[in-house]
Amino acid sequence: MAPRVARGQKNSTIKDVTMCKIHLSISQDASVGIDQSEAMLWTRIKDDIELQLPNNPDRSWSSWKKRYQGISKDVALFLAKEEEVE
């Protein structure tokens, strides 16, 4: 079995930041409102990511959603710890 090759940290960070910015923009879009389905929200996010990062491998909307959930959980834990310190 071949050893796993780590993905580029800088590339991952760029993807993560781009995804979070797009999520924030789309989720706060008043013209769409809160009535959009989960699939519609994440399909819009996926489509925008593909426009902004055209050289990315094709990922499903559910894959982007799963990545975002991991980031969101880590941010929530960080903020909770930061609040404890203050």
mmCIF file of N, CA and C in Angstrom:
data_model
loop_
_atom_site.group_PDB
_atom_site.id
_atom_site.type_symbol
_atom_site.label_atom_id
_atom_site.label_comp_id
_atom_site.label_asym_id
_atom_site.label_seq_id
_atom_site.Cartn_x
_atom_site.Cartn_y
_atom_site.Cartn_z
ATOM 1 N N MET A 1 0.841 -1.174 0.000
ATOM 2 C CA MET A 1 0.000 0.000 0.000
ATOM 3 C C MET A 1 0.890 1.243 0.000
ATOM 4 N N ALA A 2 0.581 2.170 -0.886
ATOM 5 C CA ALA A 2 1.372 3.391 -1.003
ATOM 6 C C ALA A 2 1.075 4.320 0.169
ATOM 7 N N PRO A 3 2.094 5.056 0.627
ATOM 8 C CA PRO A 3 1.865 5.994 1.727
ATOM 9 C C PRO A 3 0.965 7.142 1.282
ATOM 10 N N ARG A 4 0.214 7.653 2.237
ATOM 11 C CA ARG A 4 -0.663 8.796 1.944
ATOM 12 C C ARG A 4 0.173 10.047 1.737
ATOM 13 N N VAL A 5 -0.223 10.825 0.780
ATOM 14 C CA VAL A 5 0.451 12.091 0.515
ATOM 15 C C VAL A 5 -0.414 13.207 1.088
ATOM 16 N N ALA A 6 0.183 14.023 1.926
ATOM 17 C CA ALA A 6 -0.561 15.124 2.545
ATOM 18 C C ALA A 6 -0.922 16.169 1.502
ATOM 19 N N ARG A 7 -2.104 16.700 1.612
ATOM 20 C CA ARG A 7 -2.518 17.776 0.716
ATOM 21 C C ARG A 7 -1.819 19.058 1.124
ATOM 22 N N GLY A 8 -1.649 19.946 0.168
ATOM 23 C CA GLY A 8 -0.989 21.214 0.451
ATOM 24 C C GLY A 8 -1.764 22.043 1.450
ATOM 25 N N GLN A 9 -1.110 22.450 2.520
ATOM 26 C CA GLN A 9 -1.765 23.223 3.577
ATOM 27 C C GLN A 9 -2.282 24.549 3.045
ATOM 28 N N LYS A 10 -1.459 25.237 2.235
ATOM 29 C CA LYS A 10 -1.871 26.535 1.708
ATOM 30 C C LYS A 10 -3.105 26.381 0.821
ATOM 31 N N ASN A 11 -3.107 25.359 -0.021
ATOM 32 C CA ASN A 11 -4.233 25.116 -0.918
ATOM 33 C C ASN A 11 -5.502 24.825 -0.124
ATOM 34 N N SER A 12 -5.390 24.017 0.915
ATOM 35 C CA SER A 12 -6.551 23.704 1.760
ATOM 36 C C SER A 12 -7.085 24.953 2.449
ATOM 37 N N THR A 13 -6.188 25.787 2.936
ATOM 38 C CA THR A 13 -6.596 27.016 3.611
ATOM 39 C C THR A 13 -7.339 27.935 2.653
ATOM 40 N N ILE A 14 -6.842 28.070 1.441
ATOM 41 C CA ILE A 14 -7.504 28.906 0.437
ATOM 42 C C ILE A 14 -8.906 28.377 0.153
ATOM 43 N N LYS A 15 -9.037 27.069 -0.003
ATOM 44 C CA LYS A 15 -10.350 26.459 -0.256
ATOM 45 C C LYS A 15 -11.294 26.694 0.923
ATOM 46 N N ASP A 16 -10.784 26.490 2.133
ATOM 47 C CA ASP A 16 -11.616 26.645 3.331
ATOM 48 C C ASP A 16 -12.097 28.086 3.499
ATOM 49 N N VAL A 17 -11.188 29.040 3.328
ATOM 50 C CA VAL A 17 -11.555 30.452 3.472
ATOM 51 C C VAL A 17 -12.565 30.844 2.398
ATOM 52 N N THR A 18 -12.320 30.407 1.171
ATOM 53 C CA THR A 18 -13.243 30.697 0.070
ATOM 54 C C THR A 18 -14.622 30.123 0.364
ATOM 55 N N MET A 19 -14.666 28.868 0.802
ATOM 56 C CA MET A 19 -15.940 28.222 1.109
ATOM 57 C C MET A 19 -16.683 28.972 2.219
ATOM 58 N N CYS A 20 -15.983 29.357 3.276
ATOM 59 C CA CYS A 20 -16.634 30.049 4.395
ATOM 60 C C CYS A 20 -17.175 31.413 3.974
ATOM 61 N N LYS A 21 -16.418 32.144 3.154
ATOM 62 C CA LYS A 21 -16.893 33.441 2.667
ATOM 63 C C LYS A 21 -18.142 33.279 1.807
ATOM 64 N N ILE A 22 -18.122 32.285 0.929
ATOM 65 C CA ILE A 22 -19.272 32.031 0.063
ATOM 66 C C ILE A 22 -20.475 31.605 0.897
ATOM 67 N N HIS A 23 -20.257 30.724 1.874
ATOM 68 C CA HIS A 23 -21.350 30.278 2.744
ATOM 69 C C HIS A 23 -21.983 31.467 3.451
ATOM 70 N N LEU A 24 -21.158 32.331 3.999
ATOM 71 C CA LEU A 24 -21.658 33.510 4.706
ATOM 72 C C LEU A 24 -22.476 34.394 3.771
ATOM 73 N N SER A 25 -21.957 34.633 2.590
ATOM 74 C CA SER A 25 -22.644 35.479 1.620
ATOM 75 C C SER A 25 -23.994 34.895 1.202
ATOM 76 N N ILE A 26 -24.010 33.630 0.849
ATOM 77 C CA ILE A 26 -25.239 32.996 0.369
ATOM 78 C C ILE A 26 -26.247 32.787 1.495
ATOM 79 N N SER A 27 -25.777 32.397 2.665
ATOM 80 C CA SER A 27 -26.710 32.133 3.764
ATOM 81 C C SER A 27 -27.362 33.411 4.282
ATOM 82 N N GLN A 28 -26.748 34.564 4.019
ATOM 83 C CA GLN A 28 -27.319 35.842 4.455
ATOM 84 C C GLN A 28 -27.983 36.604 3.310
ATOM 85 N N ASP A 29 -28.173 35.955 2.181
ATOM 86 C CA ASP A 29 -28.782 36.580 1.008
ATOM 87 C C ASP A 29 -30.279 36.775 1.245
ATOM 88 N N ALA A 30 -30.681 38.010 1.468
ATOM 89 C CA ALA A 30 -32.082 38.304 1.784
ATOM 90 C C ALA A 30 -33.016 38.027 0.610
ATOM 91 N N SER A 31 -32.493 38.058 -0.602
ATOM 92 C CA SER A 31 -33.356 37.825 -1.766
ATOM 93 C C SER A 31 -33.827 36.379 -1.842
ATOM 94 N N VAL A 32 -33.079 35.474 -1.223
ATOM 95 C CA VAL A 32 -33.454 34.059 -1.212
ATOM 96 C C VAL A 32 -34.212 33.724 0.059
ATOM 97 N N GLY A 33 -33.775 34.327 1.146
ATOM 98 C CA GLY A 33 -34.438 34.082 2.418
ATOM 99 C C GLY A 33 -34.044 32.750 3.027
ATOM 100 N N ILE A 34 -34.782 32.358 4.046
ATOM 101 C CA ILE A 34 -34.463 31.125 4.764
ATOM 102 C C ILE A 34 -35.269 29.947 4.256
ATOM 103 N N ASP A 35 -36.021 30.167 3.182
ATOM 104 C CA ASP A 35 -36.894 29.111 2.679
ATOM 105 C C ASP A 35 -36.208 28.132 1.732
ATOM 106 N N GLN A 36 -34.930 28.359 1.435
ATOM 107 C CA GLN A 36 -34.265 27.439 0.518
ATOM 108 C C GLN A 36 -33.925 26.127 1.231
ATOM 109 N N SER A 37 -33.980 25.047 0.490
ATOM 110 C CA SER A 37 -33.664 23.738 1.063
ATOM 111 C C SER A 37 -32.157 23.626 1.289
ATOM 112 N N GLU A 38 -31.794 22.668 2.111
ATOM 113 C CA GLU A 38 -30.383 22.412 2.377
ATOM 114 C C GLU A 38 -29.642 22.100 1.079
ATOM 115 N N ALA A 39 -30.236 21.268 0.248
ATOM 116 C CA ALA A 39 -29.603 20.905 -1.024
ATOM 117 C C ALA A 39 -29.426 22.132 -1.914
ATOM 118 N N MET A 40 -30.413 23.011 -1.937
ATOM 119 C CA MET A 40 -30.323 24.221 -2.760
ATOM 120 C C MET A 40 -29.220 25.139 -2.247
ATOM 121 N N LEU A 41 -29.163 25.340 -0.929
ATOM 122 C CA LEU A 41 -28.125 26.178 -0.332
ATOM 123 C C LEU A 41 -26.745 25.666 -0.707
ATOM 124 N N TRP A 42 -26.507 24.378 -0.481
ATOM 125 C CA TRP A 42 -25.176 23.828 -0.711
ATOM 126 C C TRP A 42 -24.849 23.663 -2.190
ATOM 127 N N THR A 43 -25.850 23.507 -3.027
ATOM 128 C CA THR A 43 -25.608 23.490 -4.474
ATOM 129 C C THR A 43 -25.160 24.873 -4.933
ATOM 130 N N ARG A 44 -25.786 25.912 -4.404
ATOM 131 C CA ARG A 44 -25.356 27.281 -4.729
ATOM 132 C C ARG A 44 -23.938 27.537 -4.239
ATOM 133 N N ILE A 45 -23.615 27.075 -3.042
ATOM 134 C CA ILE A 45 -22.262 27.239 -2.506
ATOM 135 C C ILE A 45 -21.263 26.503 -3.390
ATOM 136 N N LYS A 46 -21.568 25.254 -3.724
ATOM 137 C CA LYS A 46 -20.693 24.445 -4.584
ATOM 138 C C LYS A 46 -20.464 25.137 -5.924
ATOM 139 N N ASP A 47 -21.525 25.636 -6.546
ATOM 140 C CA ASP A 47 -21.408 26.304 -7.847
ATOM 141 C C ASP A 47 -20.519 27.544 -7.757
ATOM 142 N N ASP A 48 -20.678 28.333 -6.696
ATOM 143 C CA ASP A 48 -19.836 29.522 -6.520
ATOM 144 C C ASP A 48 -18.380 29.146 -6.268
ATOM 145 N N ILE A 49 -18.145 28.099 -5.499
ATOM 146 C CA ILE A 49 -16.775 27.641 -5.260
ATOM 147 C C ILE A 49 -16.131 27.236 -6.578
ATOM 148 N N GLU A 50 -16.869 26.514 -7.403
ATOM 149 C CA GLU A 50 -16.332 26.082 -8.694
ATOM 150 C C GLU A 50 -16.020 27.268 -9.603
ATOM 151 N N LEU A 51 -16.788 28.356 -9.486
ATOM 152 C CA LEU A 51 -16.497 29.560 -10.263
ATOM 153 C C LEU A 51 -15.243 30.266 -9.752
ATOM 154 N N GLN A 52 -15.082 30.330 -8.443
ATOM 155 C CA GLN A 52 -13.949 31.050 -7.858
ATOM 156 C C GLN A 52 -12.669 30.224 -7.817
ATOM 157 N N LEU A 53 -12.798 28.916 -7.744
ATOM 158 C CA LEU A 53 -11.634 28.021 -7.710
ATOM 159 C C LEU A 53 -11.774 26.986 -8.832
ATOM 160 N N PRO A 54 -11.589 27.409 -10.092
ATOM 161 C CA PRO A 54 -11.899 26.533 -11.227
ATOM 162 C C PRO A 54 -11.022 25.291 -11.358
ATOM 163 N N ASN A 55 -9.865 25.251 -10.750
ATOM 164 C CA ASN A 55 -8.969 24.097 -10.894
ATOM 165 C C ASN A 55 -9.149 23.045 -9.815
ATOM 166 N N ASN A 56 -10.239 23.128 -9.079
ATOM 167 C CA ASN A 56 -10.515 22.147 -8.024
ATOM 168 C C ASN A 56 -11.087 20.869 -8.600
ATOM 169 N N PRO A 57 -10.794 19.752 -7.973
ATOM 170 C CA PRO A 57 -11.478 18.524 -8.373
ATOM 171 C C PRO A 57 -12.968 18.637 -8.045
ATOM 172 N N ASP A 58 -13.780 17.972 -8.818
ATOM 173 C CA ASP A 58 -15.228 18.032 -8.624
ATOM 174 C C ASP A 58 -15.606 17.381 -7.295
ATOM 175 N N ARG A 59 -16.335 18.122 -6.468
ATOM 176 C CA ARG A 59 -16.831 17.611 -5.192
ATOM 177 C C ARG A 59 -18.333 17.812 -5.150
ATOM 178 N N SER A 60 -19.004 16.927 -4.462
ATOM 179 C CA SER A 60 -20.456 17.056 -4.319
ATOM 180 C C SER A 60 -20.773 18.144 -3.293
ATOM 181 N N TRP A 61 -22.020 18.632 -3.339
ATOM 182 C CA TRP A 61 -22.406 19.641 -2.354
ATOM 183 C C TRP A 61 -22.345 19.073 -0.946
ATOM 184 N N SER A 62 -22.638 17.778 -0.811
ATOM 185 C CA SER A 62 -22.610 17.179 0.531
ATOM 186 C C SER A 62 -21.179 17.081 1.064
ATOM 187 N N SER A 63 -20.209 16.950 0.173
ATOM 188 C CA SER A 63 -18.807 16.934 0.583
ATOM 189 C C SER A 63 -18.383 18.305 1.120
ATOM 190 N N TRP A 64 -18.795 19.372 0.427
ATOM 191 C CA TRP A 64 -18.501 20.725 0.906
ATOM 192 C C TRP A 64 -19.201 20.986 2.235
ATOM 193 N N LYS A 65 -20.424 20.509 2.365
ATOM 194 C CA LYS A 65 -21.179 20.689 3.606
ATOM 195 C C LYS A 65 -20.462 20.006 4.767
ATOM 196 N N LYS A 66 -19.991 18.797 4.551
ATOM 197 C CA LYS A 66 -19.290 18.050 5.597
ATOM 198 C C LYS A 66 -18.017 18.787 6.015
ATOM 199 N N ARG A 67 -17.289 19.326 5.046
ATOM 200 C CA ARG A 67 -16.070 20.077 5.355
ATOM 201 C C ARG A 67 -16.417 21.316 6.184
ATOM 202 N N TYR A 68 -17.470 22.017 5.791
ATOM 203 C CA TYR A 68 -17.886 23.215 6.512
ATOM 204 C C TYR A 68 -18.293 22.880 7.949
ATOM 205 N N GLN A 69 -19.004 21.784 8.139
ATOM 206 C CA GLN A 69 -19.432 21.390 9.481
ATOM 207 C C GLN A 69 -18.230 21.147 10.390
ATOM 208 N N GLY A 70 -17.167 20.555 9.846
ATOM 209 C CA GLY A 70 -15.952 20.340 10.631
ATOM 210 C C GLY A 70 -15.309 21.653 11.043
ATOM 211 N N ILE A 71 -15.235 22.586 10.102
ATOM 212 C CA ILE A 71 -14.661 23.898 10.395
ATOM 213 C C ILE A 71 -15.525 24.626 11.422
ATOM 214 N N SER A 72 -16.827 24.599 11.237
ATOM 215 C CA SER A 72 -17.756 25.279 12.133
ATOM 216 C C SER A 72 -17.640 24.747 13.563
ATOM 217 N N LYS A 73 -17.510 23.446 13.691
ATOM 218 C CA LYS A 73 -17.361 22.831 15.013
ATOM 219 C C LYS A 73 -16.068 23.302 15.674
ATOM 220 N N ASP A 74 -14.972 23.322 14.912
ATOM 221 C CA ASP A 74 -13.689 23.770 15.456
ATOM 222 C C ASP A 74 -13.744 25.233 15.886
ATOM 223 N N VAL A 75 -14.397 26.068 15.100
ATOM 224 C CA VAL A 75 -14.525 27.486 15.440
ATOM 225 C C VAL A 75 -15.334 27.654 16.724
ATOM 226 N N ALA A 76 -16.417 26.903 16.854
ATOM 227 C CA ALA A 76 -17.245 26.985 18.065
ATOM 228 C C ALA A 76 -16.448 26.572 19.307
ATOM 229 N N LEU A 77 -15.650 25.511 19.185
ATOM 230 C CA LEU A 77 -14.818 25.074 20.312
ATOM 231 C C LEU A 77 -13.787 26.135 20.673
ATOM 232 N N PHE A 78 -13.169 26.733 19.661
ATOM 233 C CA PHE A 78 -12.185 27.781 19.895
ATOM 234 C C PHE A 78 -12.823 28.969 20.618
ATOM 235 N N LEU A 79 -13.978 29.394 20.144
ATOM 236 C CA LEU A 79 -14.648 30.540 20.764
ATOM 237 C C LEU A 79 -15.053 30.253 22.207
ATOM 238 N N ALA A 80 -15.471 29.035 22.479
ATOM 239 C CA ALA A 80 -15.835 28.661 23.848
ATOM 240 C C ALA A 80 -14.613 28.716 24.760
ATOM 241 N N LYS A 81 -13.479 28.207 24.282
ATOM 242 C CA LYS A 81 -12.247 28.248 25.086
ATOM 243 C C LYS A 81 -11.775 29.679 25.281
ATOM 244 N N GLU A 82 -11.881 30.483 24.234
ATOM 245 C CA GLU A 82 -11.477 31.880 24.328
ATOM 246 C C GLU A 82 -12.322 32.616 25.367
ATOM 247 N N GLU A 83 -13.605 32.311 25.407
ATOM 248 C CA GLU A 83 -14.503 32.942 26.371
ATOM 249 C C GLU A 83 -14.148 32.527 27.800
ATOM 250 N N GLU A 84 -13.731 31.273 27.982
ATOM 251 C CA GLU A 84 -13.324 30.798 29.314
ATOM 252 C C GLU A 84 -12.123 31.579 29.824
ATOM 253 N N VAL A 85 -11.199 31.889 28.942
ATOM 254 C CA VAL A 85 -9.964 32.575 29.314
ATOM 255 C C VAL A 85 -10.236 34.022 29.709
ATOM 256 N N GLU A 86 -11.181 34.643 29.052
ATOM 257 C CA GLU A 86 -11.478 36.059 29.334
ATOM 258 C C GLU A 86 -12.216 36.228 30.594
#
